[in-house]
Coordinates of C-alpha atoms in Angstrom, one line a residue:
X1 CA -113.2 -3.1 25.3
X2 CA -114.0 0.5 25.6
X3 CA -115.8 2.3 22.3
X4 CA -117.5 5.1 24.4
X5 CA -116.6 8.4 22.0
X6 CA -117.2 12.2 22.8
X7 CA -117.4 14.2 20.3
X8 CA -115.6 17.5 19.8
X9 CA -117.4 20.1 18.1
X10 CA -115.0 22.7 16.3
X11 CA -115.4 26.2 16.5
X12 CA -116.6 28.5 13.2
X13 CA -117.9 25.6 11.2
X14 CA -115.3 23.2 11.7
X15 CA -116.2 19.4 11.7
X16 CA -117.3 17.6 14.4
X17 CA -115.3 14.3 15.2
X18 CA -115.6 11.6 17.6
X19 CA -112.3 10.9 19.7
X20 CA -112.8 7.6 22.0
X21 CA -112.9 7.7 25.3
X22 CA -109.6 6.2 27.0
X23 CA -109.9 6.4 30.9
X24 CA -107.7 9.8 31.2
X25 CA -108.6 12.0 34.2
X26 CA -111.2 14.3 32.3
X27 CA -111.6 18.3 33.8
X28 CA -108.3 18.2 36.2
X29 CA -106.6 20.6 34.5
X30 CA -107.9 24.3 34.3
X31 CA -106.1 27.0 31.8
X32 CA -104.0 28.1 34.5
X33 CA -102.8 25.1 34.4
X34 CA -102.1 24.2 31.1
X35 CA -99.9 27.5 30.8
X36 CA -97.9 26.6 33.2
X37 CA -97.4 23.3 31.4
X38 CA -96.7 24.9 28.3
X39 CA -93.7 27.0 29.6
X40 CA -92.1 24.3 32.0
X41 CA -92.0 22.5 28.9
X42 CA -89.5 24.6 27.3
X43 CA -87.2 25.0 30.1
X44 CA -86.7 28.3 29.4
X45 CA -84.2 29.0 32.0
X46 CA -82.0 26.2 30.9
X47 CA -83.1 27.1 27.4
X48 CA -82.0 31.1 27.5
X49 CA -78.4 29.9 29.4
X50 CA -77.8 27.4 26.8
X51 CA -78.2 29.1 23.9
X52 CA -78.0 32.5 24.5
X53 CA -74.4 32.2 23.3
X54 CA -74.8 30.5 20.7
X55 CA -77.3 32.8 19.0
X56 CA -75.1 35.9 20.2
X57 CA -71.8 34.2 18.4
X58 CA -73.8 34.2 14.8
X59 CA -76.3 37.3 14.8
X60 CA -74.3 39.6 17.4
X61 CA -76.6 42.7 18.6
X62 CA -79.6 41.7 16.5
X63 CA -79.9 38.5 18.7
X64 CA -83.2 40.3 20.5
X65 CA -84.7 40.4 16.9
X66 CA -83.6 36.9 15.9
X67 CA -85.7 35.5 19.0
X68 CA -88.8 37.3 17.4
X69 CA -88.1 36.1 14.0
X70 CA -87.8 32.4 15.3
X71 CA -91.3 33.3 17.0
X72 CA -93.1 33.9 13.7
X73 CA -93.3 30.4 12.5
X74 CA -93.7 28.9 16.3
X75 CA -97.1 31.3 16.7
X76 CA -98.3 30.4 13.2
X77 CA -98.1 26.5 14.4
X78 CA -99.7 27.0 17.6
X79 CA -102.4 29.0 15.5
X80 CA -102.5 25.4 13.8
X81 CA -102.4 23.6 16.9
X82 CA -105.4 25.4 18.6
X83 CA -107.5 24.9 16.0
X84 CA -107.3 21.0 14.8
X85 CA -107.6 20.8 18.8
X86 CA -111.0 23.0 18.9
X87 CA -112.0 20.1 16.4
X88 CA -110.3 16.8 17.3
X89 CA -109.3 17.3 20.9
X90 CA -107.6 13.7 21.0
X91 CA -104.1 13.7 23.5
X92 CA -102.9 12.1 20.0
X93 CA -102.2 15.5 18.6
X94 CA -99.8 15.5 15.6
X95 CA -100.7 11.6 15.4
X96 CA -104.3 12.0 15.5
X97 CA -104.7 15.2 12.8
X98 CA -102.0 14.2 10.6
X99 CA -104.2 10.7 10.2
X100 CA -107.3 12.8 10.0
X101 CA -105.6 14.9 7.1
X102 CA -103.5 12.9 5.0
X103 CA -104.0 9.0 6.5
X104 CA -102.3 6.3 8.4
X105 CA -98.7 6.3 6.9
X106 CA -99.0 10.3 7.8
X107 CA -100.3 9.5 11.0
X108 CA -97.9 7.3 11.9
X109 CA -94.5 9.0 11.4
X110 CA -95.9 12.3 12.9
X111 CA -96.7 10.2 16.1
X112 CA -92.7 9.0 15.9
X113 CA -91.9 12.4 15.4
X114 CA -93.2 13.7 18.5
X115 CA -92.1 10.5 20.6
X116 CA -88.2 11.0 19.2
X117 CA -88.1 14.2 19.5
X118 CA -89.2 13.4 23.2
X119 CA -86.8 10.7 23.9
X120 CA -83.4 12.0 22.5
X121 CA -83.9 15.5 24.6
X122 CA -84.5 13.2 27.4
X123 CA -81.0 12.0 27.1
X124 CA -79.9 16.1 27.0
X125 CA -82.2 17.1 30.3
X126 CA -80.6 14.0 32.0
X127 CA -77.0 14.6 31.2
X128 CA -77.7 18.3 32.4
X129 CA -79.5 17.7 35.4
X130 CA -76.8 15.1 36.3
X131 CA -74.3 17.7 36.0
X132 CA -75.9 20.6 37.7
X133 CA -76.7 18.5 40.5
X134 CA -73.0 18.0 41.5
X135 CA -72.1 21.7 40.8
X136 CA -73.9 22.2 44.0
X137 CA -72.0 20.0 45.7
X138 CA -68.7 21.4 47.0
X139 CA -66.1 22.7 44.4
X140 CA -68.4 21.2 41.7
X141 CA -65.3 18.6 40.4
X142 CA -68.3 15.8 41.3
X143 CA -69.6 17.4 38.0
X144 CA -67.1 15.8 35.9
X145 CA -67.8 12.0 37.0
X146 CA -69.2 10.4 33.9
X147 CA -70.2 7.4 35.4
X148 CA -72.1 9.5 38.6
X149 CA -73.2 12.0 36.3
X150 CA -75.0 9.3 34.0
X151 CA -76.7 7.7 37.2
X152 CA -77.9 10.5 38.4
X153 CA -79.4 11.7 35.1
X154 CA -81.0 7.7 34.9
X155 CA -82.4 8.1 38.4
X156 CA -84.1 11.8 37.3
X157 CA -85.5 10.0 34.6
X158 CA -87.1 7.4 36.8
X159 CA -88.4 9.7 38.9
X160 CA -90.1 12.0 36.7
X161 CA -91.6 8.8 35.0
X162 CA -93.0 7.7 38.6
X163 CA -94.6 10.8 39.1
X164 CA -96.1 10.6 36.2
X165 CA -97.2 7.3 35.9
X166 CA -98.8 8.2 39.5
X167 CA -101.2 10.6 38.1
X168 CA -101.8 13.9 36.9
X169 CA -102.7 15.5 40.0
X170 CA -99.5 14.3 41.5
X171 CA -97.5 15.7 38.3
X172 CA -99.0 19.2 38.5
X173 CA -98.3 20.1 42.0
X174 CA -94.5 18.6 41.6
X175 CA -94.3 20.9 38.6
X176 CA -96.1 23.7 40.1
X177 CA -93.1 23.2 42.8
X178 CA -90.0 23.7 40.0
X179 CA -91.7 26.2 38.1
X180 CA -92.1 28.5 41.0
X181 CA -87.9 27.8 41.9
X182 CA -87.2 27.9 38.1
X183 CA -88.9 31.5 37.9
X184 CA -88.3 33.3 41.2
X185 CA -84.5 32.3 40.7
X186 CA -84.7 33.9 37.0
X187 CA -87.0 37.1 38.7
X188 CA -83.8 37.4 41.1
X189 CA -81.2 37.3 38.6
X190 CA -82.9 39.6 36.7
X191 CA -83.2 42.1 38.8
X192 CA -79.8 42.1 40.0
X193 CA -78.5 43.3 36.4
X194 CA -81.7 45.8 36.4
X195 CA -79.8 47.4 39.9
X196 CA -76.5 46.8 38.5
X197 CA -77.4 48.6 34.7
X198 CA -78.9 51.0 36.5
X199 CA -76.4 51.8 39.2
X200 CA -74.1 52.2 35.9
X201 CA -72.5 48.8 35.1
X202 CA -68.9 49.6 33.8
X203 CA -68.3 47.6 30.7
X204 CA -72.3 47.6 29.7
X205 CA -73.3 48.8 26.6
X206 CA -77.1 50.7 26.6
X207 CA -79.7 49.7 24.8
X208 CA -79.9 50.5 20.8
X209 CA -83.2 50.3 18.3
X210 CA -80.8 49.2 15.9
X211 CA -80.9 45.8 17.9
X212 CA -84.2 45.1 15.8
X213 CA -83.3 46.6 12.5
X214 CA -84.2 43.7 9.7
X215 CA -82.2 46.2 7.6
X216 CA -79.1 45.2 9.6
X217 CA -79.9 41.5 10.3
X218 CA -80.5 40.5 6.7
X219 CA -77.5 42.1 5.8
X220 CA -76.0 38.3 6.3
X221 CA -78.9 36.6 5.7
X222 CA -77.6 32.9 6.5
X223 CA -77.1 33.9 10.4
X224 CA -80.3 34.8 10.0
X225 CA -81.5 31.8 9.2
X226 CA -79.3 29.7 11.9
X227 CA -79.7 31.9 14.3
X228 CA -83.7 31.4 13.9
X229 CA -83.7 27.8 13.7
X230 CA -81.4 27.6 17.4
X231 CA -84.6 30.0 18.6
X232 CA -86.7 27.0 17.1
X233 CA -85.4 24.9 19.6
X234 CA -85.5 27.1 22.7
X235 CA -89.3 27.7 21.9
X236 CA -90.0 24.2 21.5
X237 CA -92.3 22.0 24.2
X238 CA -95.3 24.5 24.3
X239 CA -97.4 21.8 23.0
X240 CA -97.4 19.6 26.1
X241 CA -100.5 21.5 26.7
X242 CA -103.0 20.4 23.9
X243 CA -101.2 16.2 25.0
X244 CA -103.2 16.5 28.5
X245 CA -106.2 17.7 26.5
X246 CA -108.7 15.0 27.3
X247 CA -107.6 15.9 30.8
X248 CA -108.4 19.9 31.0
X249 CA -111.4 21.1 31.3
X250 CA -113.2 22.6 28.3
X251 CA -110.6 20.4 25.8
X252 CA -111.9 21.6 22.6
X253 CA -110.6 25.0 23.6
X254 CA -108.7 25.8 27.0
X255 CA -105.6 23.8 25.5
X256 CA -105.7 25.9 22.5
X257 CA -105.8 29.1 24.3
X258 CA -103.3 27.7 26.5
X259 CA -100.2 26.8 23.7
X260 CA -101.3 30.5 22.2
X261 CA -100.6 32.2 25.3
X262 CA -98.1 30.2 26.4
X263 CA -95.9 30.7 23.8
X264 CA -96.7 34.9 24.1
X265 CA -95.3 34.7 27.3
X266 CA -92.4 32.9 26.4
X267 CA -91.1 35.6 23.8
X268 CA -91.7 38.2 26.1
X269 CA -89.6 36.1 28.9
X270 CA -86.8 35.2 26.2
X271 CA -86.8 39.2 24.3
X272 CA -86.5 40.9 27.7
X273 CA -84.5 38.8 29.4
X274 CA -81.6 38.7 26.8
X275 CA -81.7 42.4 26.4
X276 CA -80.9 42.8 29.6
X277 CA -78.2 40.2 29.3
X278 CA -76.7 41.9 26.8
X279 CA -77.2 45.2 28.1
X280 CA -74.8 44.1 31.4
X281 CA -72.8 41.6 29.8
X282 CA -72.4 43.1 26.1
X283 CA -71.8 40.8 22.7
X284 CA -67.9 41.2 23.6
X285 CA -65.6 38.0 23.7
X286 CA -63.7 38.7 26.9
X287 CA -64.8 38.3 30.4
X288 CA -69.1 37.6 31.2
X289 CA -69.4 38.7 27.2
X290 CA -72.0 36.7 25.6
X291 CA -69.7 36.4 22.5
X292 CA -66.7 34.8 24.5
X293 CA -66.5 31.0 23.6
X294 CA -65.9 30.0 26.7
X295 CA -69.1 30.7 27.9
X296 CA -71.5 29.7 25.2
X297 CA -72.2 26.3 26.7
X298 CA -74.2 28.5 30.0
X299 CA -74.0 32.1 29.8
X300 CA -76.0 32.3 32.9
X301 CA -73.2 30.3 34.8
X302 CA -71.1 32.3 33.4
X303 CA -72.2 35.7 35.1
X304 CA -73.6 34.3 38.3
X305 CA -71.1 35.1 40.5
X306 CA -70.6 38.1 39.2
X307 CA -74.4 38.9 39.7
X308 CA -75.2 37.5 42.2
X309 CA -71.8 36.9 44.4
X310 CA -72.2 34.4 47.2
X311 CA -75.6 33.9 46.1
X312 CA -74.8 33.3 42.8
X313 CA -75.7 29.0 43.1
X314 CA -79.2 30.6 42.9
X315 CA -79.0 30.5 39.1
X316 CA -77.7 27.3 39.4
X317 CA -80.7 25.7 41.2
X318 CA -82.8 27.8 38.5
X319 CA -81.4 25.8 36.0
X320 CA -81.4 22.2 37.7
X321 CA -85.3 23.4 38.7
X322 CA -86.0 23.9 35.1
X323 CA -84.8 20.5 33.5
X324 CA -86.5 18.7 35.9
X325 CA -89.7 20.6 34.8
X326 CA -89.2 19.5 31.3
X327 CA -87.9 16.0 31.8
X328 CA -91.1 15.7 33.4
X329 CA -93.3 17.5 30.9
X330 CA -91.6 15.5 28.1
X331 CA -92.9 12.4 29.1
X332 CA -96.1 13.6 29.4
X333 CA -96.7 14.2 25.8
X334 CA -94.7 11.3 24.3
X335 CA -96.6 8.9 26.9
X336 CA -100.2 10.3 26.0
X337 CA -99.1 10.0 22.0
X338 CA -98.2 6.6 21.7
X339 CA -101.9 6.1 24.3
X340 CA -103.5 7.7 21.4
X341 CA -101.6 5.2 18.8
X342 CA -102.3 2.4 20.9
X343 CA -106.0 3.2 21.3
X344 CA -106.1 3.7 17.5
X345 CA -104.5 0.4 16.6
X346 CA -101.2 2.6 15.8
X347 CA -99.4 0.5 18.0
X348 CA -100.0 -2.9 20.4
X349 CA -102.9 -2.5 22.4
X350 CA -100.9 -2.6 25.5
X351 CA -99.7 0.9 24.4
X352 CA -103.4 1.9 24.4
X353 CA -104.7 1.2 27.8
X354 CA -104.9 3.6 31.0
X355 CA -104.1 2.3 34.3
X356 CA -107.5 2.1 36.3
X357 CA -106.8 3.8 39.6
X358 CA -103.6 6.3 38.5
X359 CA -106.0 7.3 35.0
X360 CA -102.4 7.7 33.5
X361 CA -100.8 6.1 29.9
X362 CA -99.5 3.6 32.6
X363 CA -97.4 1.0 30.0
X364 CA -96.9 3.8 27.3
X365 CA -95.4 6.0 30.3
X366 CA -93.2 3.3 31.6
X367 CA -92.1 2.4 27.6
X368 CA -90.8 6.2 27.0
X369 CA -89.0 6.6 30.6
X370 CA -87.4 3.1 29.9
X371 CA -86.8 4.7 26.3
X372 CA -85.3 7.2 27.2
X373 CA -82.8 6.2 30.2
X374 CA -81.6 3.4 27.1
X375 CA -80.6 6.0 24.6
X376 CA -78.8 7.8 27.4
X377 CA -77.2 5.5 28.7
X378 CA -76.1 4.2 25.8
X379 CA -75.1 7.6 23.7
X380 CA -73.2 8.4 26.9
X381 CA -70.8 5.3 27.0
X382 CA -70.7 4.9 23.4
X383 CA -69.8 8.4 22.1
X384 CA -70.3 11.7 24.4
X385 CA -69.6 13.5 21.4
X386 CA -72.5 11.7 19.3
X387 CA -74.6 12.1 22.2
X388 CA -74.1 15.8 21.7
X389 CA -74.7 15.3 18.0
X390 CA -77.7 13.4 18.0
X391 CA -79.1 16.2 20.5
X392 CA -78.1 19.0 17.8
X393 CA -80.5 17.0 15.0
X394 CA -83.6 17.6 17.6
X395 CA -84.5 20.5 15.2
X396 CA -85.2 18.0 12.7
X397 CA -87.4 16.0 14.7
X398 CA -89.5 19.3 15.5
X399 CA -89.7 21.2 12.5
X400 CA -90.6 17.4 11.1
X401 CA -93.5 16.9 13.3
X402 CA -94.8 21.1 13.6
X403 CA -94.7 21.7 9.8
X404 CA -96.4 18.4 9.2
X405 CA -99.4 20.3 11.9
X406 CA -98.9 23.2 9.6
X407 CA -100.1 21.2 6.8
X408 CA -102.6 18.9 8.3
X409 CA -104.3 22.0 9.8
X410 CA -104.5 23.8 6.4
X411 CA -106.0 20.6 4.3
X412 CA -108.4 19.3 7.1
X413 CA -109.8 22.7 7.2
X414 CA -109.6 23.6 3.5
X415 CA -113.4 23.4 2.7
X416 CA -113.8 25.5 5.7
X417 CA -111.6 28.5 4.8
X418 CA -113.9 31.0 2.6
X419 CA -116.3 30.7 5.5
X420 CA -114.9 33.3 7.1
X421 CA -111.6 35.4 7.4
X422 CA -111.1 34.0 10.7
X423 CA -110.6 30.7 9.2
X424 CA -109.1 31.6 6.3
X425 CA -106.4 33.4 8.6
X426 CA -106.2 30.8 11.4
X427 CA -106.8 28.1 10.0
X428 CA -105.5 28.4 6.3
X429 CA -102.6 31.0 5.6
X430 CA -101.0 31.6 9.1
X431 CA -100.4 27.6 9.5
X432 CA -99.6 27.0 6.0
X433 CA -96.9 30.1 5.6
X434 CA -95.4 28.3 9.2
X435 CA -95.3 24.5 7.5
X436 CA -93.6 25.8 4.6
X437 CA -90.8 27.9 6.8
X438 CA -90.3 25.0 8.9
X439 CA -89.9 22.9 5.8
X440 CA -87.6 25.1 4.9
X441 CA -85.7 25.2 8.0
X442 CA -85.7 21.5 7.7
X443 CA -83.7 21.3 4.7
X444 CA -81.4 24.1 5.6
X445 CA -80.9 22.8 9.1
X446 CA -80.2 19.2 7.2
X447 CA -77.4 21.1 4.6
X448 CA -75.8 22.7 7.9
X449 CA -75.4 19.6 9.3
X450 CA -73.9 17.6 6.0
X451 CA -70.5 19.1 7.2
X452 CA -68.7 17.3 9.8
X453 CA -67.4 20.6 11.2
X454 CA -71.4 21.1 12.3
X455 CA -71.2 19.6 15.0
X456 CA -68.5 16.8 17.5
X457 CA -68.6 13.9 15.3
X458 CA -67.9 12.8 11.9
X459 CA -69.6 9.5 9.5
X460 CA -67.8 8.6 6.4
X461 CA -67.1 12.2 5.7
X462 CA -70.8 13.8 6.8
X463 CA -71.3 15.4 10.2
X464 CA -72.8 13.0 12.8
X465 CA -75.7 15.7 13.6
X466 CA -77.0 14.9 10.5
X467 CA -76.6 10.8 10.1
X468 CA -78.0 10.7 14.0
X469 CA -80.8 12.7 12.5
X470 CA -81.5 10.6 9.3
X471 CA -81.1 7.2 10.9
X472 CA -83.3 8.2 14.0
X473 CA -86.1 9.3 11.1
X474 CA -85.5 6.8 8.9
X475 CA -85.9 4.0 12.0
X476 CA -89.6 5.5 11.9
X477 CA -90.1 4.4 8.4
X478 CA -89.0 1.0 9.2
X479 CA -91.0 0.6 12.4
X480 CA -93.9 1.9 10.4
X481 CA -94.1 -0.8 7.4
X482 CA -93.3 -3.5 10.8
X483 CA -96.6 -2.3 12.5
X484 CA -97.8 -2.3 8.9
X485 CA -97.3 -6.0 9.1
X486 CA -98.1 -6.7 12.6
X487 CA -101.3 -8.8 13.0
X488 CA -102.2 -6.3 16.2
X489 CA -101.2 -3.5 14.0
X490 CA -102.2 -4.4 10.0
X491 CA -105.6 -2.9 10.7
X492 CA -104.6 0.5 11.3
X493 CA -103.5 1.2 7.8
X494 CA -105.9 -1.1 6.0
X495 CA -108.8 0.5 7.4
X496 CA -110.3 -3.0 8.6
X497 CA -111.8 -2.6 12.3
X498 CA -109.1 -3.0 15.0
X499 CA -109.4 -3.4 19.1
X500 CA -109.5 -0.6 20.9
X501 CA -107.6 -1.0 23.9
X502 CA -109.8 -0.9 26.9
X503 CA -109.5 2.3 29.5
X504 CA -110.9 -0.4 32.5
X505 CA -107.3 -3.1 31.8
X506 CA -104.7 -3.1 34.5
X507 CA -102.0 -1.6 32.8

């Protein structure tokens, strides 16, 4: 049984804690490293494509200042983020500091927050990749075939899992591959509507100030807010970078610096790259425009033929390249969280031990690939259109588990705050104002999806989004007063002494 600790000494005063030691690969990672992390995490090709659309069909022109506005609280968190992790720089994250902050119970469901949020979006990257696999393949009909779809979205799944259940070496050089596709791809198709604009695209529309007018936004001020909570999802997975924490070098701070920069990059890949979208395409509903329904499922799709002509599959590999990169960053975070639970008597201390020669979450990694490929495959032959639901009510899970960060960051810190006005910013008011909008972007993302026309499915009268949301949340309640129970468990919430699973056990 392994109780070697290192402690983390926080930055400007803030408290030094001891994390144990759990057999991880310690230094691997530098800062490059954990940025690139960060934005493979978010698939922002697939994410911009996907959504795009959407965002355009509520908020019109001002989409360019929605993807700003849905910034604000996203920065605030990973403001919140960096510093619990200059303190407590345990791959546990939301897990660990929600404990730290508010106790167990806390703990317990921001842990399952993180891990659902992981597993259902699982189920979306595999049902995608599936798809855009087969588009590749001669007239694309392959792309229709549930039943080779699904396999081929379980066999991505598997694969990702192996790679990183084979270490994180292995995992950063096969992401380092798909980021460089994912982005050169995007760089291509970017500046064929830069030569295009500029060599006086017919139907464009030129670029207008009033795009990021508040003024003009707030004129409707509930598109605002749902336009803003679909840019909550497309900035999502930034985090992956403080999970692999205990594996970068410096932990107490690279990680940190990485989510903050990391997520700067990401607006200024998502701001620029729309407005040029929109400045070729325009908000119209006929044709390649963004506001046409036909193409609000993948506006990049959409125009790739007419950007790119017989090279237009480009954007199509860009895509495919981009959900691999998350499926495999997913795991990487929900792995290393239930690790942390398991090491902290959370869960079974089988959760909690690291495979001696990979130095990877080797049974928590196989648990959430196994996890995952389940909910697909069943979602898929159950209900399609409750597959898609349950996807929609990811926003819950996230602004759940960030907002809960929020809050743990501001009360773990609070005797810390009139230190300085560094901490009082960082570590009190910027993640506080960002819990409380995510809490309310919790509850108005909830109302939204009450109404069966939401979303594909309806539940004795209430949209499926919002029962697949529920029950999935609720489930964590119930698996939290099981553990509570448990005899390998019961220790974790009554404070008594509990095993700490052992870095040197086969996994």
């Amino acid at each position: 049984m392994s109780t070697d600790t290192t402690t983390a000494g926080g930055q400007g005063g803030a408290p030094g804690t001891l994390v144990p030691a759990k057999g991880l690969r310690a230094g691997i990672l530098d800062l490059g490293d954990s940025v690139m992390l960060g934005l493979a995490s978010t698939a922002p090709v697939y994410s911009l494509a996907a959504t795009l659309g959407l965002i355009v069909a509520v908020n019109g022109n001002y989409t360019p200042l929605i993807l700003l506005i849905g910034f604000i609280p996203v920065l605030f968190i990973a403001y919140a983020f960096r510093e619990l992790n200059s303190a407590i720089p345990d791959c546990g994250t939301t897990f660990t500091w929600s404990r730290r902050a508010f106790g167990p119970w806390a703990g317990w469901l921001g842990g399952w927050g993180v891990a659902l949020a992981g597993i259902v979006v699982l189920a979306n990257l595999a049902q995608v990749a599936g798809q855009y696999l087969w588009l590749l393949v001669g007239d694309g009909a392959l792309a229709e075939n549930k039943i080779l779809v699904t396999a081929t979205g379980v066999l991505f799944i598997a694969v990702m899992t192996l790679v990183n259940y084979r270490g994180i070496r292995l995992g950063e050089h096969v992401q380092r591959v798909l980021t460089y596709v994912q982005y050169i791809a995007l760089g291509i198709f970017a500046l064929a509507i830069v030569v295009r604009i500029v060599g006086g695209a017919p139907e464009g529309q030129a670029f207008d100030l009033e795009w990021f007018n508040p003024a003009g936004a707030f004129a409707d001020p509930g598109a605002v807010v749902h336009g803003a909570l679909l840019a909550l999802f497309i900035y999502w997975g930034w985090d992956t970078c403080l999970a692999v924490n205990e594996e970068t070098e410096n932990p107490s701070v690279t990680p940190g610096r990485g989510a903050v920069i990391s997520a700067f990059v990401l607006v200024a890949i998502y701001v620029s790259v729309a407005l040029l979208v929109m400045m070729y395409a325009t908000v119209g509903s006929e044709g390649i425009g963004l506001g046409n329904e036909a193409n609000q499922d993948d506006v990049f799709v959409a125009m790739k033929d007419v950007v790119l002509g017989p090279w237009g599959w480009l954007i199509v590999v860009a895509v495919l390249a981009s959900v691999l990169s998350s499926t495999q960053t997913t795991i990487l975070p929900t792995a290393r969280g239930t690790l942390s639970m398991g090491v902290h008597g959370a869960l079974p201390a089988r959760f909690g031990r690291v495979h001696p020669r990979n130095q990877t979450p080797g049974f928590s990694t196989q648990v959430m690939g196994a996890a995952a490929i389940a909910y697909y495959v069943a979602m898929s032959f159950i209900s399609e259109n409750l597959l898609s639901d349950s996807i929609s009510s990811i926003s819950l899970f996230i602004a759940f588990y960030y907002a809960l960060t929020g809050f743990a960051c501001f009360w773990y810190f609070r005797g810390t705050l009139r230190e300085s006005a560094r901490n009082l910013w960082f570590r009190g008011i910027l993640p506080l104002v960002g819990a409380l909008l995510l809490t309310g972007a919790f509850f108005v993302s909830a109302v939204q999806m009450w109404d069966p026309a939401y979303g594909d499915t309806e539940i004795f009268g209430v949209g499926g989004a919002f029962i697949s949301g529920v029950v999935l949340l609720a489930l964590g309640v119930v698996l939290a007063v099981v553990c509570r129970f448990l005899p390998s468990t019961r220790g974790y919430f009554t404070g008594k002494p509990t095993a700490v699973a052992s870095a040197a056990t086969t996994a």
